[in-house]
Amino acid sequence: MTSHEGSRPTTAGAPLPPGPPRWTRYVACGDSFSEGLWDAPDGPEAPLRGWADQLASHLSRRRTDAGLDPLQYANLAIRGRLVRSILTDQVPAALELQPDLISIVGGGNDILRPSVDVDRVAADIERVVAQVRSRGVDVLLSTGFDTRDSPLVRATRARTGVFNAHIWSIARRNGAYVLDPWGMRSLRDWRMWSEDRIHLTTDGHARVAQGALVALGQAPDRADWDDPLAPLPPVPRLARARQDARWLREHAYPWATRRLRRRSSGDLLTAKRPRAIPVE
C-alpha cells in the first residue's frame, strides 16, 4: 500500500492506475541494500545490480513501451553507510541531479549499533524527507526487514519495529511512498538470502523490485512476487551445524571485527552510478 497523498491503494485485488510511469529521472540513495550487494547475475567481477536498478529498468521499459523517453537513473548508494551519511552526503548530491523521484533507504547499519537512538534517526529522516517533498520531488522510503529468523541480528527486531512505525508515519505526514520488506512473506525464506545471511540474493532483489513497483502504485510484473516458496525438506542437524560454522568463520567474524574497529566494507568505495543517464 502506498502512503502517497492523492494516490489509490495498491493492495492485492485493488485497481491500479493506468498509464506509464510519470517519473523521468530517478536517483537511489542508501546503503548496501540499494547498492545491490550480492546481486551479481553476470558474475562476481561484473557490476552489481540490485532492486533499485531493477526498479529503474521496469519503470524505463514501461515508459518506452508507451512511446516515451527512457527513464534517467543514478544510484548513489554505498554499502555500510549510516543514515546520517545518506542524508548529508547522498541526498544533496541526488537533488543536484534534479530528479522527480528519490529513494531514501537506510537505517539497517544504524539499528545494528546497540547505542542507536531510533527516534533521533527517524527525526533526521523526516527533516530531509520534508525538504525533498517541498521541492515537489517524490520520495520512496522503506521499512526494515523482519529479523526474527536471523541468528545474527534477531536482537535488533524490536528496534526495527519502532523504526518501521516511524517510516509509515513519516510517509503519511509528508506524502511519501513506502516499500515494505518487513511485510513480504517471500523474504521469510532463506533461499532469498545470500551466504552472509544479511543481504539478498538475485531472486530476493527481484522480488523487492516488484514490491517497490507496488509501493509506487504500479502493477507488478510477476504475480508471485510475494508468494512463499514451496518448503524444502529439513536439513540434517550435522549439515546445518557445518553451514553455521562456515557462516561464523567466513561472514560473522569478519563483520564483527569491522564493527569493533569502526570500519566499513564501503569505506573506500564511491557510487557505482553517479550520473543520471538513460536506462538501457
GROMACS .gro file of C-alpha atoms in nm:
model
  280
    1MET     CA    1   0.000   0.000   0.000
    2THR     CA    2   0.123   0.349  -0.072
    3SER     CA    3   0.106   0.640   0.169
    4HIS     CA    4   0.139   0.899  -0.105
    5GLU     CA    5  -0.123   1.171  -0.087
    6GLY     CA    6  -0.386   1.150  -0.358
    7SER     CA    7  -0.292   0.808  -0.496
    8ARG     CA    8  -0.505   0.497  -0.492
    9PRO     CA    9  -0.434   0.193  -0.273
   10THR     CA   10  -0.245  -0.089  -0.436
   11THR     CA   11  -0.327  -0.383  -0.214
   12ALA     CA   12  -0.398  -0.717  -0.381
   13GLY     CA   13  -0.713  -0.704  -0.590
   14ALA     CA   14  -0.743  -0.323  -0.580
   15PRO     CA   15  -0.740  -0.124  -0.907
   16LEU     CA   16  -0.407   0.014  -1.020
   17PRO     CA   17  -0.362   0.346  -1.200
   18PRO     CA   18  -0.336   0.308  -1.579
   19GLY     CA   19  -0.072   0.459  -1.800
   20PRO     CA   20   0.309   0.462  -1.797
   21PRO     CA   21   0.514   0.587  -1.500
   22ARG     CA   22   0.522   0.966  -1.488
   23TRP     CA   23   0.875   0.988  -1.345
   24THR     CA   24   1.152   1.091  -1.583
   25ARG     CA   25   1.457   1.083  -1.353
   26TYR     CA   26   1.511   0.856  -1.051
   27VAL     CA   27   1.801   0.863  -0.804
   28ALA     CA   28   1.859   0.591  -0.543
   29CYS     CA   29   2.025   0.681  -0.211
   30GLY     CA   30   2.116   0.432   0.059
   31ASP     CA   31   2.346   0.155   0.175
   32SER     CA   32   2.429  -0.198   0.055
   33PHE     CA   33   2.061  -0.281   0.010
   34SER     CA   34   2.017  -0.015  -0.258
   35GLU     CA   35   2.368  -0.064  -0.395
   36GLY     CA   36   2.260  -0.420  -0.473
   37LEU     CA   37   2.512  -0.620  -0.277
   38TRP     CA   38   2.521  -0.990  -0.377
   39ASP     CA   39   2.303  -0.934  -0.684
   40ALA     CA   40   2.566  -1.004  -0.950
   41PRO     CA   41   2.386  -1.205  -1.220
   42ASP     CA   42   2.676  -1.158  -1.465
   43GLY     CA   43   2.940  -1.291  -1.225
   44PRO     CA   44   3.133  -1.168  -0.920
   45GLU     CA   45   3.354  -0.936  -1.128
   46ALA     CA   46   3.061  -0.770  -1.305
   47PRO     CA   47   2.883  -0.459  -1.174
   48LEU     CA   48   2.625  -0.515  -0.903
   49ARG     CA   49   2.260  -0.472  -0.989
   50GLY     CA   50   2.005  -0.483  -0.703
   51TRP     CA   51   1.642  -0.396  -0.653
   52ALA     CA   52   1.683  -0.023  -0.727
   53ASP     CA   53   1.848  -0.094  -1.063
   54GLN     CA   54   1.576  -0.343  -1.144
   55LEU     CA   55   1.306  -0.095  -1.042
   56ALA     CA   56   1.460   0.164  -1.274
   57SER     CA   57   1.462  -0.090  -1.557
   58HIS     CA   58   1.095  -0.175  -1.503
   59LEU     CA   59   0.992   0.191  -1.496
   60SER     CA   60   1.202   0.273  -1.801
   61ARG     CA   61   1.066  -0.016  -2.005
   62ARG     CA   62   0.710   0.087  -1.929
   63ARG     CA   63   0.788   0.438  -2.043
   64THR     CA   64   0.949   0.330  -2.370
   65ASP     CA   65   0.669   0.082  -2.438
   66ALA     CA   66   0.434   0.380  -2.424
   67GLY     CA   67   0.649   0.577  -2.667
   68LEU     CA   68   0.812   0.798  -2.402
   69ASP     CA   69   1.179   0.866  -2.341
   70PRO     CA   70   1.360   0.610  -2.123
   71LEU     CA   71   1.394   0.681  -1.754
   72GLN     CA   72   1.715   0.853  -1.646
   73TYR     CA   73   1.867   0.687  -1.342
   74ALA     CA   74   2.152   0.733  -1.093
   75ASN     CA   75   2.247   0.521  -0.793
   76LEU     CA   76   2.449   0.689  -0.517
   77ALA     CA   77   2.411   0.412  -0.257
   78ILE     CA   78   2.725   0.274  -0.091
   79ARG     CA   79   2.747  -0.025   0.140
   80GLY     CA   80   2.798   0.036   0.511
   81ARG     CA   81   2.660   0.388   0.511
   82LEU     CA   82   2.473   0.518   0.814
   83VAL     CA   83   2.158   0.727   0.781
   84ARG     CA   84   2.342   1.050   0.861
   85SER     CA   85   2.582   0.994   0.571
   86ILE     CA   86   2.296   0.907   0.338
   87LEU     CA   87   2.110   1.224   0.434
   88THR     CA   88   2.403   1.467   0.437
   89ASP     CA   89   2.613   1.331   0.151
   90GLN     CA   90   2.393   1.141  -0.088
   91VAL     CA   91   2.060   1.327  -0.081
   92PRO     CA   92   2.208   1.673  -0.158
   93ALA     CA   93   2.407   1.517  -0.443
   94ALA     CA   94   2.089   1.348  -0.564
   95LEU     CA   95   1.895   1.675  -0.565
   96GLU     CA   96   2.166   1.833  -0.781
   97LEU     CA   97   2.071   1.579  -1.047
   98GLN     CA   98   1.717   1.727  -1.049
   99PRO     CA   99   1.517   1.405  -1.010
  100ASP     CA  100   1.144   1.375  -0.976
  101LEU     CA  101   1.178   1.051  -0.774
  102ILE     CA  102   1.430   0.971  -0.499
  103SER     CA  103   1.450   0.657  -0.287
  104ILE     CA  104   1.597   0.724   0.058
  105VAL     CA  105   1.653   0.382   0.209
  106GLY     CA  106   1.874   0.314   0.510
  107GLY     CA  107   1.879   0.255   0.881
  108GLY     CA  108   1.989  -0.107   0.897
  109ASN     CA  109   2.350  -0.021   0.978
  110ASP     CA  110   2.234   0.223   1.247
  111ILE     CA  111   1.999  -0.028   1.405
  112LEU     CA  112   2.280  -0.283   1.435
  113ARG     CA  113   2.455  -0.049   1.679
  114PRO     CA  114   2.334  -0.103   2.038
  115SER     CA  115   2.364   0.268   2.119
  116VAL     CA  116   2.140   0.383   1.834
  117ASP     CA  117   1.865   0.635   1.910
  118VAL     CA  118   1.596   0.521   1.667
  119ASP     CA  119   1.378   0.823   1.741
  120ARG     CA  120   1.664   1.055   1.652
  121VAL     CA  121   1.736   0.865   1.331
  122ALA     CA  122   1.370   0.890   1.234
  123ALA     CA  123   1.362   1.263   1.311
  124ASP     CA  124   1.663   1.317   1.085
  125ILE     CA  125   1.494   1.121   0.806
  126GLU     CA  126   1.171   1.318   0.837
  127ARG     CA  127   1.353   1.652   0.829
  128VAL     CA  128   1.519   1.562   0.499
  129VAL     CA  129   1.208   1.400   0.351
  130ALA     CA  130   1.011   1.718   0.424
  131GLN     CA  131   1.279   1.924   0.249
  132VAL     CA  132   1.279   1.697  -0.056
  133ARG     CA  133   0.899   1.690  -0.077
  134SER     CA  134   0.888   2.072  -0.051
  135ARG     CA  135   1.070   2.075  -0.386
  136GLY     CA  136   0.798   1.864  -0.543
  137VAL     CA  137   1.017   1.552  -0.561
  138ASP     CA  138   0.853   1.219  -0.487
  139VAL     CA  139   1.019   1.006  -0.217
  140LEU     CA  140   1.029   0.628  -0.176
  141LEU     CA  141   1.111   0.509   0.177
  142SER     CA  142   1.147   0.154   0.305
  143THR     CA  143   1.080  -0.039   0.623
  144GLY     CA  144   1.345  -0.267   0.767
  145PHE     CA  145   1.343  -0.645   0.734
  146ASP     CA  146   1.185  -0.875   0.990
  147THR     CA  147   1.488  -1.036   1.157
  148ARG     CA  148   1.315  -1.289   1.383
  149ASP     CA  149   1.473  -1.584   1.199
  150SER     CA  150   1.824  -1.439   1.179
  151PRO     CA  151   2.075  -1.569   1.434
  152LEU     CA  152   2.297  -1.265   1.385
  153VAL     CA  153   2.058  -0.971   1.410
  154ARG     CA  154   1.748  -1.117   1.580
  155ALA     CA  155   1.813  -0.896   1.884
  156THR     CA  156   1.752  -0.584   1.673
  157ARG     CA  157   1.394  -0.682   1.586
  158ALA     CA  158   1.231  -0.454   1.844
  159ARG     CA  159   1.435  -0.155   1.729
  160THR     CA  160   1.344  -0.230   1.368
  161GLY     CA  161   0.976  -0.242   1.462
  162VAL     CA  162   0.996   0.108   1.615
  163PHE     CA  163   1.187   0.231   1.310
  164ASN     CA  164   0.921   0.091   1.078
  165ALA     CA  165   0.642   0.263   1.270
  166HIS     CA  166   0.829   0.591   1.225
  167ILE     CA  167   0.871   0.527   0.850
  168TRP     CA  168   0.498   0.479   0.797
  169SER     CA  169   0.420   0.792   0.999
  170ILE     CA  170   0.680   0.997   0.811
  171ALA     CA  171   0.531   0.883   0.482
  172ARG     CA  172   0.178   0.969   0.589
  173ARG     CA  173   0.272   1.317   0.708
  174ASN     CA  174   0.482   1.403   0.405
  175GLY     CA  175   0.310   1.221   0.120
  176ALA     CA  176   0.584   0.964   0.053
  177TYR     CA  177   0.572   0.610  -0.079
  178VAL     CA  178   0.674   0.309   0.133
  179LEU     CA  179   0.837  -0.014   0.020
  180ASP     CA  180   0.760  -0.274   0.287
  181PRO     CA  181   1.013  -0.564   0.301
  182TRP     CA  182   0.902  -0.635   0.659
  183GLY     CA  183   0.564  -0.748   0.527
  184MET     CA  184   0.693  -0.953   0.233
  185ARG     CA  185   0.622  -1.319   0.301
  186SER     CA  186   0.859  -1.435   0.028
  187LEU     CA  187   1.157  -1.287   0.214
  188ARG     CA  188   1.099  -1.517   0.511
  189ASP     CA  189   1.263  -1.795   0.308
  190TRP     CA  190   1.639  -1.834   0.348
  191ARG     CA  191   1.667  -1.903  -0.026
  192MET     CA  192   1.610  -1.531  -0.072
  193TRP     CA  193   1.923  -1.452   0.130
  194SER     CA  194   2.290  -1.469   0.037
  195GLU     CA  195   2.560  -1.669   0.213
  196ASP     CA  196   2.622  -1.388   0.463
  197ARG     CA  197   2.255  -1.408   0.578
  198ILE     CA  198   2.232  -1.028   0.578
  199HIS     CA  199   2.198  -0.940   0.209
  200LEU     CA  200   1.956  -1.064  -0.054
  201THR     CA  201   2.018  -1.298  -0.346
  202THR     CA  202   1.938  -1.206  -0.705
  203ASP     CA  203   1.588  -1.351  -0.666
  204GLY     CA  204   1.542  -1.164  -0.339
  205HIS     CA  205   1.633  -0.833  -0.505
  206ALA     CA  206   1.399  -0.915  -0.794
  207ARG     CA  207   1.108  -0.966  -0.556
  208VAL     CA  208   1.184  -0.645  -0.369
  209ALA     CA  209   1.185  -0.459  -0.701
  210GLN     CA  210   0.834  -0.592  -0.761
  211GLY     CA  211   0.738  -0.475  -0.413
  212ALA     CA  212   0.873  -0.130  -0.500
  213LEU     CA  213   0.656  -0.120  -0.812
  214VAL     CA  214   0.352  -0.197  -0.598
  215ALA     CA  215   0.454   0.069  -0.345
  216LEU     CA  216   0.470   0.325  -0.628
  217GLY     CA  217   0.122   0.234  -0.748
  218GLN     CA  218   0.246   0.029  -1.042
  219ALA     CA  219   0.127  -0.320  -1.131
  220PRO     CA  220   0.389  -0.589  -1.057
  221ASP     CA  221   0.532  -0.787  -1.347
  222ARG     CA  222   0.503  -1.122  -1.168
  223ALA     CA  223   0.203  -1.237  -0.968
  224ASP     CA  224   0.413  -1.450  -0.732
  225TRP     CA  225   0.638  -1.168  -0.614
  226ASP     CA  226   0.522  -1.208  -0.253
  227ASP     CA  227   0.426  -1.574  -0.251
  228PRO     CA  228   0.613  -1.802  -0.009
  229LEU     CA  229   0.833  -2.063  -0.174
  230ALA     CA  230   0.749  -2.431  -0.161
  231PRO     CA  231   0.906  -2.576   0.156
  232LEU     CA  232   1.232  -2.767   0.134
  233PRO     CA  233   1.296  -3.093   0.320
  234PRO     CA  234   1.457  -3.036   0.661
  235VAL     CA  235   1.835  -3.009   0.669
  236PRO     CA  236   2.008  -3.277   0.880
  237ARG     CA  237   2.145  -3.144   1.208
  238LEU     CA  238   2.509  -3.216   1.122
  239ALA     CA  239   2.484  -3.042   0.784
  240ARG     CA  240   2.318  -2.743   0.947
  241ALA     CA  241   2.593  -2.724   1.210
  242ARG     CA  242   2.857  -2.726   0.936
  243GLN     CA  243   2.676  -2.449   0.750
  244ASP     CA  244   2.657  -2.242   1.067
  245ALA     CA  245   3.026  -2.295   1.141
  246ARG     CA  246   3.122  -2.186   0.791
  247TRP     CA  247   2.899  -1.879   0.818
  248LEU     CA  248   3.057  -1.782   1.151
  249ARG     CA  249   3.408  -1.818   1.009
  250GLU     CA  250   3.357  -1.654   0.670
  251HIS     CA  251   3.095  -1.389   0.740
  252ALA     CA  252   3.002  -1.325   1.103
  253TYR     CA  253   3.357  -1.298   1.240
  254PRO     CA  254   3.485  -1.056   0.969
  255TRP     CA  255   3.168  -0.850   1.005
  256ALA     CA  256   3.203  -0.826   1.384
  257THR     CA  257   3.573  -0.741   1.352
  258ARG     CA  258   3.495  -0.448   1.123
  259ARG     CA  259   3.235  -0.321   1.368
  260LEU     CA  260   3.480  -0.334   1.659
  261ARG     CA  261   3.734  -0.142   1.453
  262ARG     CA  262   3.467   0.107   1.341
  263ARG     CA  263   3.538   0.024   0.980
  264SER     CA  264   3.303  -0.042   0.691
  265SER     CA  265   3.333  -0.252   0.378
  266GLY     CA  266   3.238   0.062   0.185
  267ASP     CA  267   3.494   0.300   0.333
  268LEU     CA  268   3.697   0.325   0.011
  269LEU     CA  269   3.409   0.294  -0.235
  270THR     CA  270   3.229   0.555  -0.442
  271ALA     CA  271   2.884   0.547  -0.600
  272LYS     CA  272   2.850   0.293  -0.880
  273ARG     CA  273   2.626   0.514  -1.099
  274PRO     CA  274   2.686   0.878  -1.000
  275ARG     CA  275   2.531   1.036  -1.310
  276ALA     CA  276   2.169   1.020  -1.417
  277ILE     CA  277   2.179   0.851  -1.756
  278PRO     CA  278   1.910   0.674  -1.958
  279VAL     CA  279   1.836   0.316  -1.859
  280GLU     CA  280   1.910   0.076  -2.142
   0.00000   0.00000   0.00000
